[in-house]
Amino acid sequence: MGSADVPAPVIRRLPLYLRALMFLVDEGQEIISSEELGKKLGISPAQIRKDLSYFGEFGKQGTGYEIKHLREQLKRILKVDRGWGIALVGAGDLGHAIVHYEGFKNRGFHIAAIFDNDPQKIGKKIGDLEIRDSRLLPKVVKEMGLQVAIVAVPASEARKVVDTLIALEIKAILNYAPITLSVPAGVQIRCIDPVTRLQYMTYYL
Amino acid sequence: MGSADVPAPVIRRLPLYLRALMFLVDEGQEIISSEELGKKLGISPAQIRKDLSYFGEFGKQGTGYEIKHLREQLKRILKVDRGWGIALVGAGDLGHAIVHYEGFKNRGFHIAAIFDNDPQKIGKKIGDLEIRDSRLLPKVVKEMGLQVAIVAVPASEARKVVDTLIALEIKAILNYAPITLSVPAGVQIRCIDPVTRLQYMTYYL
C-alpha cells in the first residue's frame, strides 16, 4: 500500500507503537494483545488493530502480537530498519542536548554532522563530532548523502536555515525553533514545541 | 462542557489553533476562515469547525473567525489566560536550552524555579534564576504553589524525579527523558520524543 493511502494520524501513531514494543522487548515480553498495548498507550485496542490492518495481518486471533516480529515490521514500514544520518544545525545548549540525547539508540537515527556559524564554536567537538562551519553544509550534505536535518538555532535564524536545507534537497526537517514554517511539497517538517504540550495538560487542571 | 466530554485529540489540536492565531495577530490579520486556517495547519476546515463547536459559536457564517476573539477564547479554554510557573528539574545543556527557549513568551508559562542535584551547578545562575538544590523541591513547590514541572534529567534519573514530583502533587509533567512512564489518575504527563517525529517523516521518504 502506498504512502498516500494511509491517513497521517495512523502514521503518527506507528512510532508510538514501535517505542512501546521496544520497551517490551527490553523487559523480555514476547507476546502482547491489542488490549494490553492499548492500555499502555492510552489508545483503544480497536484503533490499534485498525491502524495495523493498513499494513497486513500481524496478530493472531486470541493470542495477540508477537512483539519482536511486529517491531521488525514497524521498523520496515517507518523505514527505520536502516541508519539515517542527521545534519544538526546549531551547536548551542540545545545542539549539545540533542547530541547527548539517549533516545536515538537503536531507533534508526544518528547525528552525522554538526554545523554552526559561530567562529567560537567551529572546530570544537561535541562527543566525537567536530562542529563544522555552516558554510560547509552543501558540501557535507552532498558527500554524506544526508536527507534528514535537525534545526536547533535561535528563532531569528531558523527560517534562513530551513530555506538552505530545502535548497540542499533535505527531505525531512525537525525544527526546534518557535516559528511557523511552510515548506514545498515533498519536504516534511515537524516542530518540537513544548508549549503546545503544556497547554494540552493545563486544559485538564 | 466539562473536561471529560471533549475527546483528547480535539484538545491536542487547540494549542495548534492558538499558536497559529497568535502568529496571525502578529502579522496584523483580523479575520480568518476555517478554510484558510485549515490550509495553514494541514487540518481540514470541517475538523476545525467541529473541534471549536465543542466550546461555542466562534465564527460567523460567511465571514470567518475574528482572530483576537478566538485567541482569547482558546486561551481561556486551555487555561493559559494566566501565568503558570514551572519547576524545571535538570540544569544541564537541555535545562539551559529550555530556560532560553523563546517560545514561552505570552503563551501562559514561565520557568519559576530550577533544580539540580549536582553541587557544581547549585548556586549558579541561568538567566536570572539560581539553580537550587533538588532537595529543596518540596519546600519551593509548596511555597510557590507550582502545579507544572519539566523533567530534563538523564534517563537513569527521570523515573525517580517523576515519582518525587507526583508525591509533591504536581499535576502536569513534561518529560524529555526517553523512558516510558505511567502516572496515577489526575496527573498529566507528556513526553518530548524527537525520534517519534523523525520516524513519522521517514515513512514518507
PDB file of N, CA, C and O in Angstrom, chain A residues 3 8 11-12 15 19 23 77-79 84 93 96 101-103 107 109 155 171 173 176 178 180 190-191 193-195 197-205, chain B residues 3 8 11-12 15 19 23 77-79 84 93 96 101-103 107 109 155 171 173 176 178 180 190-191 193-205:
ATOM      1  N   SER A   3       2.252   5.216   0.353  1.00  0.00           N
ATOM      2  CA  SER A   3       2.279   6.190   1.443  1.00  0.00           C
ATOM      3  C   SER A   3       1.010   7.015   1.501  1.00  0.00           C
ATOM      4  O   SER A   3       0.485   7.316   2.559  1.00  0.00           O
ATOM      5  N   ALA A   8      -2.597  10.290   7.758  1.00  0.00           N
ATOM      6  CA  ALA A   8      -1.459  10.765   8.549  1.00  0.00           C
ATOM      7  C   ALA A   8      -1.570  10.426  10.043  1.00  0.00           C
ATOM      8  O   ALA A   8      -0.576  10.051  10.662  1.00  0.00           O
ATOM      9  N   ILE A  11      -0.118   7.089  10.670  1.00  0.00           N
ATOM     10  CA  ILE A  11       1.357   7.087  10.598  1.00  0.00           C
ATOM     11  C   ILE A  11       1.942   7.700  11.874  1.00  0.00           C
ATOM     12  O   ILE A  11       2.975   7.251  12.368  1.00  0.00           O
ATOM     13  N   ARG A  12       1.276   8.728  12.407  1.00  0.00           N
ATOM     14  CA  ARG A  12       1.786   9.369  13.624  1.00  0.00           C
ATOM     15  C   ARG A  12       1.767   8.418  14.821  1.00  0.00           C
ATOM     16  O   ARG A  12       2.561   8.555  15.736  1.00  0.00           O
ATOM     17  N   PRO A  15       5.018   5.236  15.316  1.00  0.00           N
ATOM     18  CA  PRO A  15       6.227   5.352  16.157  1.00  0.00           C
ATOM     19  C   PRO A  15       5.944   5.125  17.647  1.00  0.00           C
ATOM     20  O   PRO A  15       6.825   4.667  18.379  1.00  0.00           O
ATOM     21  N   ARG A  19       7.842   2.341  19.759  1.00  0.00           N
ATOM     22  CA  ARG A  19       8.561   2.653  21.004  1.00  0.00           C
ATOM     23  C   ARG A  19       8.114   1.727  22.136  1.00  0.00           C
ATOM     24  O   ARG A  19       8.933   1.170  22.869  1.00  0.00           O
ATOM     25  N   PHE A  23      10.405  -1.173  24.301  1.00  0.00           N
ATOM     26  CA  PHE A  23      10.491  -1.285  25.759  1.00  0.00           C
ATOM     27  C   PHE A  23      10.084  -2.689  26.211  1.00  0.00           C
ATOM     28  O   PHE A  23      10.690  -3.264  27.108  1.00  0.00           O
ATOM     29  N   ILE A  77       8.262  -0.556   7.934  1.00  0.00           N
ATOM     30  CA  ILE A  77       7.228   0.356   7.421  1.00  0.00           C
ATOM     31  C   ILE A  77       7.675   1.816   7.582  1.00  0.00           C
ATOM     32  O   ILE A  77       7.509   2.638   6.685  1.00  0.00           O
ATOM     33  N   LEU A  78       8.248   2.119   8.741  1.00  0.00           N
ATOM     34  CA  LEU A  78       8.686   3.505   9.011  1.00  0.00           C
ATOM     35  C   LEU A  78      10.056   3.806   8.405  1.00  0.00           C
ATOM     36  O   LEU A  78      10.578   4.908   8.559  1.00  0.00           O
ATOM     37  N   LYS A  79      10.645   2.815   7.756  1.00  0.00           N
ATOM     38  CA  LYS A  79      11.962   2.940   7.112  1.00  0.00           C
ATOM     39  C   LYS A  79      13.075   3.247   8.111  1.00  0.00           C
ATOM     40  O   LYS A  79      14.023   3.966   7.806  1.00  0.00           O
ATOM     41  N   TRP A  84      19.675   6.404   9.468  1.00  0.00           N
ATOM     42  CA  TRP A  84      19.611   7.724   8.829  1.00  0.00           C
ATOM     43  C   TRP A  84      20.606   8.660   9.517  1.00  0.00           C
ATOM     44  O   TRP A  84      20.542   8.868  10.730  1.00  0.00           O
ATOM     45  N   ASP A  93      23.361  25.237  23.488  1.00  0.00           N
ATOM     46  CA  ASP A  93      22.900  24.329  24.548  1.00  0.00           C
ATOM     47  C   ASP A  93      22.010  23.234  23.978  1.00  0.00           C
ATOM     48  O   ASP A  93      22.156  22.049  24.305  1.00  0.00           O
ATOM     49  N   HIS A  96      23.891  20.695  21.886  1.00  0.00           N
ATOM     50  CA  HIS A  96      24.599  19.772  22.780  1.00  0.00           C
ATOM     51  C   HIS A  96      23.624  18.741  23.367  1.00  0.00           C
ATOM     52  O   HIS A  96      23.923  17.543  23.415  1.00  0.00           O
ATOM     53  N   TYR A 101      21.381  13.191  23.525  1.00  0.00           N
ATOM     54  CA  TYR A 101      20.076  12.562  23.778  1.00  0.00           C
ATOM     55  C   TYR A 101      20.197  11.037  23.730  1.00  0.00           C
ATOM     56  O   TYR A 101      20.701  10.463  22.765  1.00  0.00           O
ATOM     57  N   GLU A 102      19.723  10.410  24.774  1.00  0.00           N
ATOM     58  CA  GLU A 102      19.895   8.953  24.877  1.00  0.00           C
ATOM     59  C   GLU A 102      18.851   8.166  24.074  1.00  0.00           C
ATOM     60  O   GLU A 102      18.938   6.953  23.954  1.00  0.00           O
ATOM     61  N   GLY A 103      17.847   8.884  23.577  1.00  0.00           N
ATOM     62  CA  GLY A 103      16.730   8.207  22.913  1.00  0.00           C
ATOM     63  C   GLY A 103      16.953   7.859  21.446  1.00  0.00           C
ATOM     64  O   GLY A 103      16.072   7.283  20.817  1.00  0.00           O
ATOM     65  N   ARG A 107      17.131   3.311  17.125  1.00  0.00           N
ATOM     66  CA  ARG A 107      15.832   3.727  16.602  1.00  0.00           C
ATOM     67  C   ARG A 107      15.925   4.290  15.180  1.00  0.00           C
ATOM     68  O   ARG A 107      14.982   4.882  14.684  1.00  0.00           O
ATOM     69  N   PHE A 109      18.360   6.441  13.779  1.00  0.00           N
ATOM     70  CA  PHE A 109      18.961   7.749  13.501  1.00  0.00           C
ATOM     71  C   PHE A 109      20.253   7.945  14.280  1.00  0.00           C
ATOM     72  O   PHE A 109      20.398   7.452  15.388  1.00  0.00           O
ATOM     73  N   ALA A 155      15.290  31.425  16.931  1.00  0.00           N
ATOM     74  CA  ALA A 155      14.142  31.701  16.057  1.00  0.00           C
ATOM     75  C   ALA A 155      14.522  32.652  14.926  1.00  0.00           C
ATOM     76  O   ALA A 155      14.094  32.477  13.777  1.00  0.00           O
ATOM     77  N   LYS A 171      15.022  16.264   2.924  1.00  0.00           N
ATOM     78  CA  LYS A 171      13.612  15.911   2.743  1.00  0.00           C
ATOM     79  C   LYS A 171      12.818  15.822   4.042  1.00  0.00           C
ATOM     80  O   LYS A 171      11.594  15.744   4.025  1.00  0.00           O
ATOM     81  N   ILE A 173      12.794  17.559   8.021  1.00  0.00           N
ATOM     82  CA  ILE A 173      13.391  18.556   8.908  1.00  0.00           C
ATOM     83  C   ILE A 173      12.654  18.563  10.238  1.00  0.00           C
ATOM     84  O   ILE A 173      11.434  18.718  10.280  1.00  0.00           O
ATOM     85  N   TYR A 176      13.273  22.928  16.064  1.00  0.00           N
ATOM     86  CA  TYR A 176      13.042  23.247  17.474  1.00  0.00           C
ATOM     87  C   TYR A 176      12.724  24.725  17.697  1.00  0.00           C
ATOM     88  O   TYR A 176      12.401  25.106  18.823  1.00  0.00           O
ATOM     89  N   PRO A 178      10.711  28.287  17.692  1.00  0.00           N
ATOM     90  CA  PRO A 178       9.292  28.615  17.778  1.00  0.00           C
ATOM     91  C   PRO A 178       8.844  29.540  16.654  1.00  0.00           C
ATOM     92  O   PRO A 178       8.544  30.701  16.881  1.00  0.00           O
ATOM     93  N   THR A 180       6.534  29.469  12.690  1.00  0.00           N
ATOM     94  CA  THR A 180       5.756  28.660  11.737  1.00  0.00           C
ATOM     95  C   THR A 180       6.490  28.653  10.411  1.00  0.00           C
ATOM     96  O   THR A 180       7.079  29.641  10.007  1.00  0.00           O
ATOM     97  N   ARG A 190       8.560  18.898  10.873  1.00  0.00           N
ATOM     98  CA  ARG A 190       7.834  18.762  12.132  1.00  0.00           C
ATOM     99  C   ARG A 190       8.514  19.680  13.129  1.00  0.00           C
ATOM    100  O   ARG A 190       9.727  19.894  13.067  1.00  0.00           O
ATOM    101  N   CYS A 191       7.721  20.238  14.026  1.00  0.00           N
ATOM    102  CA  CYS A 191       8.274  21.156  15.016  1.00  0.00           C
ATOM    103  C   CYS A 191       8.140  20.570  16.416  1.00  0.00           C
ATOM    104  O   CYS A 191       7.144  19.933  16.734  1.00  0.00           O
ATOM    105  N   ASP A 193       7.502  21.688  19.911  1.00  0.00           N
ATOM    106  CA  ASP A 193       7.007  22.866  20.624  1.00  0.00           C
ATOM    107  C   ASP A 193       6.506  22.434  22.004  1.00  0.00           C
ATOM    108  O   ASP A 193       5.389  21.944  22.140  1.00  0.00           O
ATOM    109  N   PRO A 194       7.334  22.618  23.034  1.00  0.00           N
ATOM    110  CA  PRO A 194       6.925  22.147  24.364  1.00  0.00           C
ATOM    111  C   PRO A 194       5.670  22.847  24.878  1.00  0.00           C
ATOM    112  O   PRO A 194       4.917  22.263  25.654  1.00  0.00           O
ATOM    113  N   VAL A 195       5.430  24.071  24.402  1.00  0.00           N
ATOM    114  CA  VAL A 195       4.294  24.824  24.951  1.00  0.00           C
ATOM    115  C   VAL A 195       2.952  24.223  24.528  1.00  0.00           C
ATOM    116  O   VAL A 195       2.015  24.184  25.321  1.00  0.00           O
ATOM    117  N   ARG A 197       2.376  21.151  24.229  1.00  0.00           N
ATOM    118  CA  ARG A 197       2.185  20.012  25.132  1.00  0.00           C
ATOM    119  C   ARG A 197       1.727  20.475  26.514  1.00  0.00           C
ATOM    120  O   ARG A 197       0.881  19.856  27.154  1.00  0.00           O
ATOM    121  N   LEU A 198       2.339  21.572  26.974  1.00  0.00           N
ATOM    122  CA  LEU A 198       1.957  22.117  28.284  1.00  0.00           C
ATOM    123  C   LEU A 198       0.509  22.607  28.245  1.00  0.00           C
ATOM    124  O   LEU A 198      -0.267  22.372  29.180  1.00  0.00           O
ATOM    125  N   GLN A 199       0.128  23.263  27.163  1.00  0.00           N
ATOM    126  CA  GLN A 199      -1.227  23.811  27.051  1.00  0.00           C
ATOM    127  C   GLN A 199      -2.274  22.693  27.027  1.00  0.00           C
ATOM    128  O   GLN A 199      -3.379  22.851  27.519  1.00  0.00           O
ATOM    129  N   TYR A 200      -1.900  21.584  26.388  1.00  0.00           N
ATOM    130  CA  TYR A 200      -2.806  20.425  26.398  1.00  0.00           C
ATOM    131  C   TYR A 200      -3.056  19.982  27.847  1.00  0.00           C
ATOM    132  O   TYR A 200      -4.185  19.673  28.225  1.00  0.00           O
ATOM    133  N   MET A 201      -1.990  19.968  28.637  1.00  0.00           N
ATOM    134  CA  MET A 201      -2.132  19.476  30.014  1.00  0.00           C
ATOM    135  C   MET A 201      -2.889  20.452  30.903  1.00  0.00           C
ATOM    136  O   MET A 201      -3.684  20.052  31.753  1.00  0.00           O
ATOM    137  N   THR A 202      -2.643  21.753  30.737  1.00  0.00           N
ATOM    138  CA  THR A 202      -3.330  22.715  31.631  1.00  0.00           C
ATOM    139  C   THR A 202      -4.843  22.711  31.380  1.00  0.00           C
ATOM    140  O   THR A 202      -5.612  23.037  32.272  1.00  0.00           O
ATOM    141  N   TYR A 203      -5.262  22.323  30.178  1.00  0.00           N
ATOM    142  CA  TYR A 203      -6.707  22.186  29.939  1.00  0.00           C
ATOM    143  C   TYR A 203      -7.341  21.324  31.026  1.00  0.00           C
ATOM    144  O   TYR A 203      -8.449  21.593  31.458  1.00  0.00           O
ATOM    145  N   TYR A 204      -6.627  20.305  31.441  1.00  0.00           N
ATOM    146  CA  TYR A 204      -7.214  19.334  32.395  1.00  0.00           C
ATOM    147  C   TYR A 204      -7.013  19.727  33.858  1.00  0.00           C
ATOM    148  O   TYR A 204      -7.467  19.025  34.761  1.00  0.00           O
ATOM    149  N   LEU A 205      -6.305  20.815  34.105  1.00  0.00           N
ATOM    150  CA  LEU A 205      -6.053  21.224  35.512  1.00  0.00           C
ATOM    151  C   LEU A 205      -7.256  21.955  36.099  1.00  0.00           C
ATOM    152  O   LEU A 205      -7.969  22.642  35.407  1.00  0.00           O
TER     153      LEU A 205
ATOM    154  N   SER B   3     -14.402  18.880  31.143  1.00  0.00           N
ATOM    155  CA  SER B   3     -13.183  18.384  30.509  1.00  0.00           C
ATOM    156  C   SER B   3     -13.360  17.009  29.906  1.00  0.00           C
ATOM    157  O   SER B   3     -12.868  16.709  28.834  1.00  0.00           O
ATOM    158  N   ALA B   8      -9.814  13.730  23.612  1.00  0.00           N
ATOM    159  CA  ALA B   8      -8.433  14.207  23.759  1.00  0.00           C
ATOM    160  C   ALA B   8      -7.827  14.730  22.452  1.00  0.00           C
ATOM    161  O   ALA B   8      -7.134  15.745  22.466  1.00  0.00           O
ATOM    162  N   ILE B  11      -8.615  18.316  22.081  1.00  0.00           N
ATOM    163  CA  ILE B  11      -7.831  19.170  22.990  1.00  0.00           C
ATOM    164  C   ILE B  11      -6.404  19.317  22.483  1.00  0.00           C
ATOM    165  O   ILE B  11      -5.799  20.373  22.600  1.00  0.00           O
ATOM    166  N   ARG B  12      -5.873  18.229  21.893  1.00  0.00           N
ATOM    167  CA  ARG B  12      -4.496  18.309  21.379  1.00  0.00           C
ATOM    168  C   ARG B  12      -4.370  19.298  20.223  1.00  0.00           C
ATOM    169  O   ARG B  12      -3.309  19.854  19.997  1.00  0.00           O
ATOM    170  N   PRO B  15      -4.120  23.814  21.043  1.00  0.00           N
ATOM    171  CA  PRO B  15      -2.890  24.615  21.110  1.00  0.00           C
ATOM    172  C   PRO B  15      -2.315  24.953  19.723  1.00  0.00           C
ATOM    173  O   PRO B  15      -1.677  25.978  19.554  1.00  0.00           O
ATOM    174  N   ARG B  19      -1.668  28.714  18.565  1.00  0.00           N
ATOM    175  CA  ARG B  19      -0.360  29.159  18.075  1.00  0.00           C
ATOM    176  C   ARG B  19      -0.493  29.864  16.726  1.00  0.00           C
ATOM    177  O   ARG B  19       0.069  30.936  16.508  1.00  0.00           O
ATOM    178  N   PHE B  23       0.341  33.933  15.721  1.00  0.00           N
ATOM    179  CA  PHE B  23       1.178  34.395  14.612  1.00  0.00           C
ATOM    180  C   PHE B  23       0.389  35.357  13.711  1.00  0.00           C
ATOM    181  O   PHE B  23       0.914  36.359  13.252  1.00  0.00           O
ATOM    182  N   ILE B  77     -10.037  28.609  27.419  1.00  0.00           N
ATOM    183  CA  ILE B  77     -10.375  27.179  27.425  1.00  0.00           C
ATOM    184  C   ILE B  77      -9.173  26.337  27.872  1.00  0.00           C
ATOM    185  O   ILE B  77      -9.310  25.404  28.666  1.00  0.00           O
ATOM    186  N   LEU B  78      -7.989  26.687  27.378  1.00  0.00           N
ATOM    187  CA  LEU B  78      -6.770  25.936  27.709  1.00  0.00           C
ATOM    188  C   LEU B  78      -6.172  26.380  29.047  1.00  0.00           C
ATOM    189  O   LEU B  78      -5.138  25.846  29.476  1.00  0.00           O
ATOM    190  N   LYS B  79      -6.823  27.356  29.680  1.00  0.00           N
ATOM    191  CA  LYS B  79      -6.383  27.883  30.982  1.00  0.00           C
ATOM    192  C   LYS B  79      -4.985  28.513  30.913  1.00  0.00           C
ATOM    193  O   LYS B  79      -4.217  28.458  31.872  1.00  0.00           O
ATOM    194  N   TRP B  84       1.360  30.237  34.387  1.00  0.00           N
ATOM    195  CA  TRP B  84       1.736  29.036  35.139  1.00  0.00           C
ATOM    196  C   TRP B  84       3.239  29.036  35.390  1.00  0.00           C
ATOM    197  O   TRP B  84       4.031  29.104  34.445  1.00  0.00           O
ATOM    198  N   ASP B  93      22.715  20.879  29.714  1.00  0.00           N
ATOM    199  CA  ASP B  93      22.528  21.551  28.418  1.00  0.00           C
ATOM    200  C   ASP B  93      21.048  21.743  28.123  1.00  0.00           C
ATOM    201  O   ASP B  93      20.618  22.811  27.696  1.00  0.00           O
ATOM    202  N   HIS B  96      19.381  24.359  30.285  1.00  0.00           N
ATOM    203  CA  HIS B  96      19.759  25.686  29.795  1.00  0.00           C
ATOM    204  C   HIS B  96      18.945  26.055  28.545  1.00  0.00           C
ATOM    205  O   HIS B  96      18.424  27.163  28.423  1.00  0.00           O
ATOM    206  N   TYR B 101      14.520  29.083  25.889  1.00  0.00           N
ATOM    207  CA  TYR B 101      13.563  28.853  24.789  1.00  0.00           C
ATOM    208  C   TYR B 101      12.697  30.094  24.566  1.00  0.00           C
ATOM    209  O   TYR B 101      12.081  30.618  25.500  1.00  0.00           O
ATOM    210  N   GLU B 102      12.669  30.546  23.336  1.00  0.00           N
ATOM    211  CA  GLU B 102      11.962  31.798  23.033  1.00  0.00           C
ATOM    212  C   GLU B 102      10.451  31.609  22.873  1.00  0.00           C
ATOM    213  O   GLU B 102       9.710  32.576  22.765  1.00  0.00           O
ATOM    214  N   GLY B 103      10.020  30.357  22.829  1.00  0.00           N
ATOM    215  CA  GLY B 103       8.605  30.091  22.553  1.00  0.00           C
ATOM    216  C   GLY B 103       7.680  30.157  23.768  1.00  0.00           C
ATOM    217  O   GLY B 103       6.484  29.950  23.635  1.00  0.00           O
ATOM    218  N   ARG B 107       2.570  32.849  26.252  1.00  0.00           N
ATOM    219  CA  ARG B 107       1.793  31.636  25.987  1.00  0.00           C
ATOM    220  C   ARG B 107       1.351  30.946  27.274  1.00  0.00           C
ATOM    221  O   ARG B 107       0.863  29.830  27.243  1.00  0.00           O
ATOM    222  N   PHE B 109       3.169  30.405  30.272  1.00  0.00           N
ATOM    223  CA  PHE B 109       4.107  29.656  31.120  1.00  0.00           C
ATOM    224  C   PHE B 109       5.406  30.432  31.314  1.00  0.00           C
ATOM    225  O   PHE B 109       5.842  31.174  30.435  1.00  0.00           O
ATOM    226  N   ALA B 155      17.991   9.851  31.499  1.00  0.00           N
ATOM    227  CA  ALA B 155      17.004   8.776  31.589  1.00  0.00           C
ATOM    228  C   ALA B 155      17.115   8.001  32.901  1.00  0.00           C
ATOM    229  O   ALA B 155      16.110   7.633  33.508  1.00  0.00           O
ATOM    230  N   LYS B 171       0.726  18.384  38.991  1.00  0.00           N
ATOM    231  CA  LYS B 171      -0.372  17.787  38.212  1.00  0.00           C
ATOM    232  C   LYS B 171      -0.103  17.677  36.724  1.00  0.00           C
ATOM    233  O   LYS B 171      -0.852  17.014  35.997  1.00  0.00           O
ATOM    234  N   ILE B 173       3.225  17.206  33.968  1.00  0.00           N
ATOM    235  CA  ILE B 173       4.671  16.967  33.841  1.00  0.00           C
ATOM    236  C   ILE B 173       5.039  16.809  32.370  1.00  0.00           C
ATOM    237  O   ILE B 173       4.459  15.980  31.661  1.00  0.00           O
ATOM    238  N   TYR B 176      11.345  15.061  29.133  1.00  0.00           N
ATOM    239  CA  TYR B 176      12.234  14.994  27.968  1.00  0.00           C
ATOM    240  C   TYR B 176      13.053  13.700  27.941  1.00  0.00           C
ATOM    241  O   TYR B 176      13.752  13.451  26.958  1.00  0.00           O
ATOM    242  N   PRO B 178      14.015   9.765  27.555  1.00  0.00           N
ATOM    243  CA  PRO B 178      13.474   8.678  26.737  1.00  0.00           C
ATOM    244  C   PRO B 178      13.119   7.442  27.558  1.00  0.00           C
ATOM    245  O   PRO B 178      13.751   6.404  27.444  1.00  0.00           O
ATOM    246  N   THR B 180       9.471   5.284  29.302  1.00  0.00           N
ATOM    247  CA  THR B 180       8.012   5.254  29.420  1.00  0.00           C
ATOM    248  C   THR B 180       7.642   5.377  30.887  1.00  0.00           C
ATOM    249  O   THR B 180       8.316   4.854  31.765  1.00  0.00           O
ATOM    250  N   ARG B 190       3.291  14.267  29.557  1.00  0.00           N
ATOM    251  CA  ARG B 190       3.551  14.233  28.124  1.00  0.00           C
ATOM    252  C   ARG B 190       5.054  14.130  27.947  1.00  0.00           C
ATOM    253  O   ARG B 190       5.815  14.645  28.762  1.00  0.00           O
ATOM    254  N   CYS B 191       5.463  13.439  26.895  1.00  0.00           N
ATOM    255  CA  CYS B 191       6.885  13.281  26.651  1.00  0.00           C
ATOM    256  C   CYS B 191       7.292  13.960  25.357  1.00  0.00           C
ATOM    257  O   CYS B 191       6.554  13.925  24.379  1.00  0.00           O
ATOM    258  N   ASP B 193       9.635  13.498  22.476  1.00  0.00           N
ATOM    259  CA  ASP B 193      10.465  12.442  21.898  1.00  0.00           C
ATOM    260  C   ASP B 193      10.741  12.784  20.438  1.00  0.00           C
ATOM    261  O   ASP B 193       9.904  12.543  19.567  1.00  0.00           O
ATOM    262  N   PRO B 194      11.910  13.361  20.161  1.00  0.00           N
ATOM    263  CA  PRO B 194      12.184  13.773  18.780  1.00  0.00           C
ATOM    264  C   PRO B 194      12.181  12.604  17.803  1.00  0.00           C
ATOM    265  O   PRO B 194      11.866  12.780  16.626  1.00  0.00           O
ATOM    266  N   VAL B 195      12.490  11.401  18.296  1.00  0.00           N
ATOM    267  CA  VAL B 195      12.616  10.261  17.376  1.00  0.00           C
ATOM    268  C   VAL B 195      11.261   9.858  16.799  1.00  0.00           C
ATOM    269  O   VAL B 195      11.166   9.505  15.620  1.00  0.00           O
ATOM    270  N   THR B 196      10.196   9.940  17.589  1.00  0.00           N
ATOM    271  CA  THR B 196       8.888   9.602  17.017  1.00  0.00           C
ATOM    272  C   THR B 196       8.543  10.565  15.878  1.00  0.00           C
ATOM    273  O   THR B 196       7.943  10.159  14.879  1.00  0.00           O
ATOM    274  N   ARG B 197       8.941  11.823  16.011  1.00  0.00           N
ATOM    275  CA  ARG B 197       8.690  12.802  14.940  1.00  0.00           C
ATOM    276  C   ARG B 197       9.508  12.479  13.703  1.00  0.00           C
ATOM    277  O   ARG B 197       9.048  12.586  12.574  1.00  0.00           O
ATOM    278  N   LEU B 198      10.777  12.097  13.940  1.00  0.00           N
ATOM    279  CA  LEU B 198      11.646  11.731  12.815  1.00  0.00           C
ATOM    280  C   LEU B 198      11.112  10.489  12.102  1.00  0.00           C
ATOM    281  O   LEU B 198      11.080  10.421  10.877  1.00  0.00           O
ATOM    282  N   GLN B 199      10.653   9.514  12.901  1.00  0.00           N
ATOM    283  CA  GLN B 199      10.156   8.267  12.301  1.00  0.00           C
ATOM    284  C   GLN B 199       8.895   8.511  11.476  1.00  0.00           C
ATOM    285  O   GLN B 199       8.662   7.850  10.464  1.00  0.00           O
ATOM    286  N   TYR B 200       8.075   9.448  11.923  1.00  0.00           N
ATOM    287  CA  TYR B 200       6.890   9.818  11.138  1.00  0.00           C
ATOM    288  C   TYR B 200       7.321  10.325   9.762  1.00  0.00           C
ATOM    289  O   TYR B 200       6.730   9.976   8.742  1.00  0.00           O
ATOM    290  N   MET B 201       8.380  11.148   9.756  1.00  0.00           N
ATOM    291  CA  MET B 201       8.803  11.744   8.481  1.00  0.00           C
ATOM    292  C   MET B 201       9.479  10.750   7.561  1.00  0.00           C
ATOM    293  O   MET B 201       9.272  10.780   6.354  1.00  0.00           O
ATOM    294  N   THR B 202      10.287   9.839   8.126  1.00  0.00           N
ATOM    295  CA  THR B 202      10.985   8.889   7.242  1.00  0.00           C
ATOM    296  C   THR B 202       9.997   7.937   6.565  1.00  0.00           C
ATOM    297  O   THR B 202      10.281   7.427   5.485  1.00  0.00           O
ATOM    298  N   TYR B 203       8.841   7.727   7.159  1.00  0.00           N
ATOM    299  CA  TYR B 203       7.808   6.938   6.476  1.00  0.00           C
ATOM    300  C   TYR B 203       7.588   7.457   5.059  1.00  0.00           C
ATOM    301  O   TYR B 203       7.378   6.681   4.132  1.00  0.00           O
ATOM    302  N   TYR B 204       7.619   8.783   4.910  1.00  0.00           N
ATOM    303  CA  TYR B 204       7.283   9.404   3.627  1.00  0.00           C
ATOM    304  C   TYR B 204       8.483   9.533   2.684  1.00  0.00           C
ATOM    305  O   TYR B 204       8.335   9.986   1.563  1.00  0.00           O
ATOM    306  N   LEU B 205       9.666   9.168   3.152  1.00  0.00           N
ATOM    307  CA  LEU B 205      10.852   9.323   2.285  1.00  0.00           C
ATOM    308  C   LEU B 205      10.955   8.182   1.281  1.00  0.00           C
ATOM    309  O   LEU B 205      10.537   7.071   1.527  1.00  0.00           O
TER     310      LEU B 205
END
